[in-house]
Short mmCIF file of C-alpha atoms in Angstrom, two decimals:
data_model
loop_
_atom_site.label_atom_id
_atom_site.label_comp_id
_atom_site.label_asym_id
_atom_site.label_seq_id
_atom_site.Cartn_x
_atom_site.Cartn_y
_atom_site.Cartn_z
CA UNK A 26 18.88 -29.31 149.78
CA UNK A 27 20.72 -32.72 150.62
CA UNK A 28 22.36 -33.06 154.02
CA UNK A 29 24.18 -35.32 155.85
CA UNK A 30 23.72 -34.99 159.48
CA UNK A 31 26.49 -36.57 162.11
CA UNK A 32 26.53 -39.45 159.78
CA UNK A 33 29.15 -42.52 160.95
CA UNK A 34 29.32 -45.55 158.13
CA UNK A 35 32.29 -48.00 159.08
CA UNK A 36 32.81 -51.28 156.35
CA UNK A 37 34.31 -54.38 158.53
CA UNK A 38 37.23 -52.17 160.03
CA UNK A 39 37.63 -49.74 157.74
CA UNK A 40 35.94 -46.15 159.17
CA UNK A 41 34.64 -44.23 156.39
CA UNK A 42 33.13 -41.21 158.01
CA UNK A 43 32.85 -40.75 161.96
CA UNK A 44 30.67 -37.79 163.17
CA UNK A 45 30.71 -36.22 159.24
CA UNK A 46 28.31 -33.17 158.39
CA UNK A 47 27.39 -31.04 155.17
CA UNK A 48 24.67 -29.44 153.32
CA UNK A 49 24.67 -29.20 149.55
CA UNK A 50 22.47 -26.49 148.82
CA UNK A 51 20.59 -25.63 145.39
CA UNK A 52 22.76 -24.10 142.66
CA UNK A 53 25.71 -24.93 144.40
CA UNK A 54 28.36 -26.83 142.37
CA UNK A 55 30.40 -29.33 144.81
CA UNK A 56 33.27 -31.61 143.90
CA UNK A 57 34.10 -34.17 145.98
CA UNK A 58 37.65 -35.42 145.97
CA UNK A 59 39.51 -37.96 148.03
CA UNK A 60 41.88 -41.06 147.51
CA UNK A 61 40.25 -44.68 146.83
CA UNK A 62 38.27 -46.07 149.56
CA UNK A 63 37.98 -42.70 151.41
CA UNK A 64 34.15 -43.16 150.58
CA UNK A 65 33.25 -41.07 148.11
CA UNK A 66 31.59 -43.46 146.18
CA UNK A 67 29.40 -44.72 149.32
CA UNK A 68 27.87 -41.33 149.63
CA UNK A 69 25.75 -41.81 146.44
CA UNK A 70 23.91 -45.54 147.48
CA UNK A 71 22.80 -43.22 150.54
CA UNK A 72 21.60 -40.39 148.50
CA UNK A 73 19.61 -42.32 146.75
CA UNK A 74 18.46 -44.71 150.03
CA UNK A 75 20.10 -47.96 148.19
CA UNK A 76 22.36 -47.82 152.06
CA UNK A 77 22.25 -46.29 155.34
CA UNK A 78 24.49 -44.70 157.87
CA UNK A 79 25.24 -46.82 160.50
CA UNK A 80 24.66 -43.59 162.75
CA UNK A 81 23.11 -40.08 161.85
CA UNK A 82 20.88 -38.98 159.36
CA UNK A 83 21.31 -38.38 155.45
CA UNK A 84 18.01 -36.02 154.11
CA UNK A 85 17.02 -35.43 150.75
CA UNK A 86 13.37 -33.76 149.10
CA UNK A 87 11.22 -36.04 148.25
CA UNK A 88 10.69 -34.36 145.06
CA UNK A 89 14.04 -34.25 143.94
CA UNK A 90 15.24 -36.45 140.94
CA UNK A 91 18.63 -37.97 141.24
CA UNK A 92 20.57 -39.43 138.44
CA UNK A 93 23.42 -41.57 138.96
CA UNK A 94 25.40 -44.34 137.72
CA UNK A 95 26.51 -47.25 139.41
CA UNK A 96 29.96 -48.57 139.58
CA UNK A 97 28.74 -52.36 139.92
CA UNK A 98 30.02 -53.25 136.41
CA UNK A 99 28.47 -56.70 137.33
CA UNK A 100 24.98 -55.52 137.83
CA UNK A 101 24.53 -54.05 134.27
CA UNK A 102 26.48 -56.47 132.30
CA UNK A 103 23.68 -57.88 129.42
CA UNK A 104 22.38 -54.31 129.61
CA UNK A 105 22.77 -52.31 126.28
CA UNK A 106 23.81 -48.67 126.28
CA UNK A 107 20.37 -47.21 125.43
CA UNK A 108 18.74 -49.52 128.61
CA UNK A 109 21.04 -48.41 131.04
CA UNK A 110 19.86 -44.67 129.29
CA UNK A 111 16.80 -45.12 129.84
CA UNK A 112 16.80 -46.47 133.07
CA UNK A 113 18.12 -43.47 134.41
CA UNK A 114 15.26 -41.12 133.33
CA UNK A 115 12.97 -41.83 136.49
CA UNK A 116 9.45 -43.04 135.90
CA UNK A 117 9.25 -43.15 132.97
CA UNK A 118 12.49 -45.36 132.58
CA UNK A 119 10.72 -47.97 135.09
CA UNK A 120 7.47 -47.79 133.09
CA UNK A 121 9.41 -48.88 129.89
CA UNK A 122 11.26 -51.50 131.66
CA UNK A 123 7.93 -52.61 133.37
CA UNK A 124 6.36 -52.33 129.01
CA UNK A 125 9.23 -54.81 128.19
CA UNK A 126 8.54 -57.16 130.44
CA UNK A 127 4.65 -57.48 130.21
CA UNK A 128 5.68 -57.91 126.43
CA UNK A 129 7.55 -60.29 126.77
CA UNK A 130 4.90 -62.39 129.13
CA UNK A 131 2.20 -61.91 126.61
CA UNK A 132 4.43 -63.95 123.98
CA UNK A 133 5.43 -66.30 126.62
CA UNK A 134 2.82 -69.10 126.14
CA UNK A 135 3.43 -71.10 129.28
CA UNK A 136 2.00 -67.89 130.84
CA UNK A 137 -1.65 -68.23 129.22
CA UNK A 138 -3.40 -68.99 132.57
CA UNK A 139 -2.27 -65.52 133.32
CA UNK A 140 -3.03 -63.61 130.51
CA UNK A 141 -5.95 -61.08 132.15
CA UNK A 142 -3.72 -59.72 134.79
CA UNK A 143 -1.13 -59.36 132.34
CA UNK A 144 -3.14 -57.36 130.21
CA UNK A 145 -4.79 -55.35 132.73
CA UNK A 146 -1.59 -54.01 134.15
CA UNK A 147 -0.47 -53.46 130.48
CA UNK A 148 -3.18 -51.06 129.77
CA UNK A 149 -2.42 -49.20 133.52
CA UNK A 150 1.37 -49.18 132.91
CA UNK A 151 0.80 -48.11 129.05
CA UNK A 152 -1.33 -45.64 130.35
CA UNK A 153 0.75 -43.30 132.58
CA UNK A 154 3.59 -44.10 130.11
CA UNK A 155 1.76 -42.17 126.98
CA UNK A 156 0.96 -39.82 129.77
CA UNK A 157 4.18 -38.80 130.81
CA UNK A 158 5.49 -39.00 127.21
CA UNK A 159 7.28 -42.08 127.14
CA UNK A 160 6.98 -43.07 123.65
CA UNK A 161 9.27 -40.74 123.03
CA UNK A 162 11.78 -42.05 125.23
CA UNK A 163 13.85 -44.18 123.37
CA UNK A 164 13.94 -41.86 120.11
CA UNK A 165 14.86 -39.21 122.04
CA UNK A 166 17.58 -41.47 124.07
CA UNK A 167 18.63 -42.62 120.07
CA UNK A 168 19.40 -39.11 119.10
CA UNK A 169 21.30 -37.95 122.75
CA UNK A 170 23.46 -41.08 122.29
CA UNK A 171 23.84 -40.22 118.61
CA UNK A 172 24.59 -36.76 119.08
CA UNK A 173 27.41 -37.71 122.12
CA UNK A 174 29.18 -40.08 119.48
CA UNK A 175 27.35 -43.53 119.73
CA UNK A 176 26.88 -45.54 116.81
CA UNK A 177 24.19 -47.77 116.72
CA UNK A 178 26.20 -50.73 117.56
CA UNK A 179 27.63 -49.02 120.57
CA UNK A 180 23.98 -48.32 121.59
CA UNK A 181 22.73 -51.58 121.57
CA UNK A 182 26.20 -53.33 122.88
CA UNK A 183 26.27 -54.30 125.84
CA UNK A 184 27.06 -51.92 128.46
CA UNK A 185 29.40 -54.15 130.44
CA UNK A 186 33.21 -54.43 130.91
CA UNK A 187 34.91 -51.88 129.10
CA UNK A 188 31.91 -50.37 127.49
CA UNK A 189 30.43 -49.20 130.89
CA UNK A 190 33.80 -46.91 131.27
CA UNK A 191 33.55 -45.40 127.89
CA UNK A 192 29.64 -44.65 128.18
CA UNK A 193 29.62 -43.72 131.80
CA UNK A 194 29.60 -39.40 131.37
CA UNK A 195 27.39 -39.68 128.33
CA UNK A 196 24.83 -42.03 129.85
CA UNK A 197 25.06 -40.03 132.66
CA UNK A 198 24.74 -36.47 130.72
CA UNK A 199 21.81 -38.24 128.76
CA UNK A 200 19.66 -39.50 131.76
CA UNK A 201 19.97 -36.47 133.39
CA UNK A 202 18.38 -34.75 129.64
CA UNK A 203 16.02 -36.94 129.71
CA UNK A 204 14.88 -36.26 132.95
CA UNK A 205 15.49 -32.64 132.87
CA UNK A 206 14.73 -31.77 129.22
CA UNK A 207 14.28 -28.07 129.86
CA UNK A 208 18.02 -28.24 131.38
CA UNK A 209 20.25 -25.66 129.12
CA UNK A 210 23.01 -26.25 131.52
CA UNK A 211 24.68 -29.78 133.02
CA UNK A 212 26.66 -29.75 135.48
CA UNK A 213 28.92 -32.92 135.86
CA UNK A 214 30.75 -34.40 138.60
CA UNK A 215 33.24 -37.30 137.71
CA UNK A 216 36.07 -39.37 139.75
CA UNK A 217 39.34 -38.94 138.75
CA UNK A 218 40.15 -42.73 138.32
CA UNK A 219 36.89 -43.04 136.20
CA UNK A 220 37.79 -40.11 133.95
CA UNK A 221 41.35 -41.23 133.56
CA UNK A 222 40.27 -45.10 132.81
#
């Protein structure tokens, strides 16, 4: 269950929500419509605890997974497809992220004098990423993408500018398999302006 509890968010002058309530319980399908800058899209960043209320009180389980993609085209730009993929599946998204960097520092030789602690938190982070069945991740990410319609190209492009509108469902759809891969049913919520881009 996620609820939002007398919450009150207010950007510069414009009031967003003043004194707003509701529960989203589980199994319940919600759609959540409104015209631009009603705050629809602010709702998310507190989901997730990227923002606050100003006033009130948003709750979510601790144990629940959330998948969601941002709208901050900037962010993400230099990001391919299959990252942005991958970084939605959780921990073991951030474990491959973390992989790719350590990689990277282990062929970097001005970091030499560092080399032990780099390797050391390899073997941890390689560790629980075998564990949770990581390895897998990106050939199972390959094949999603593949079966929603990206070509190789497309999943390696970068997912900036107008690539980030035409992968945003199917990144979406495949984080949340990824996550989820028991899920027989997804259920979807898009914007209108997105899904009309």
């Amino acid at each position: 269950m996620i609820s939002f509890s007398n919450i009150n968010k207010q950007y510069g002058k414009q009031l967003l929500f003043v004194d707003a309530s509701c529960q989203l319980n589980p199994g319940e399908k919600v759609g959540l419509v409104g015209p631009n800058g009603a705050g629809k899209t602010t709702l998310f960043p507190m989901v997730v605890g990227e923002e606050t209320p100003d006033e009130g009180a948003v709750s979510v389980p601790k144990k629940l997974t959330i998948g969601y993609f941002r709208h901050d085209v900037e962010e993400i730009e230099g990001c391919s497809v299959l990252d942005e993929a991958i970084a939605g599946s959780g921990r073991v998204g951030d474990l491959h992220h973390e992989l790719e960097a350590l990689q990277r520092e282990m062929s970097d030789p001005d970091k030499a004098y560092d080399m032990d602690r780099i390797l050391d938190r390899f073997g941890h982070v390689q560790e629980e990423y075998e564990h949770l069945g990581g390895y897998a991740l990106e050939s199972q990410a390959r094949e999603v993408l593949h079966g929603l319609g990206f070509k190789d190209d497309q999943i390696n492009g970068d997912v900036g500018g107008w690539a980030y509108w035409s992968c945003h469902i199917p990144v979406t759809l495949l984080s949340v398999a990824i996550a989820f891969p028991s899920t027989r049913r997804l259920n979807l919520m898009v914007r209108p302006e997105i899904a009309h881009a």
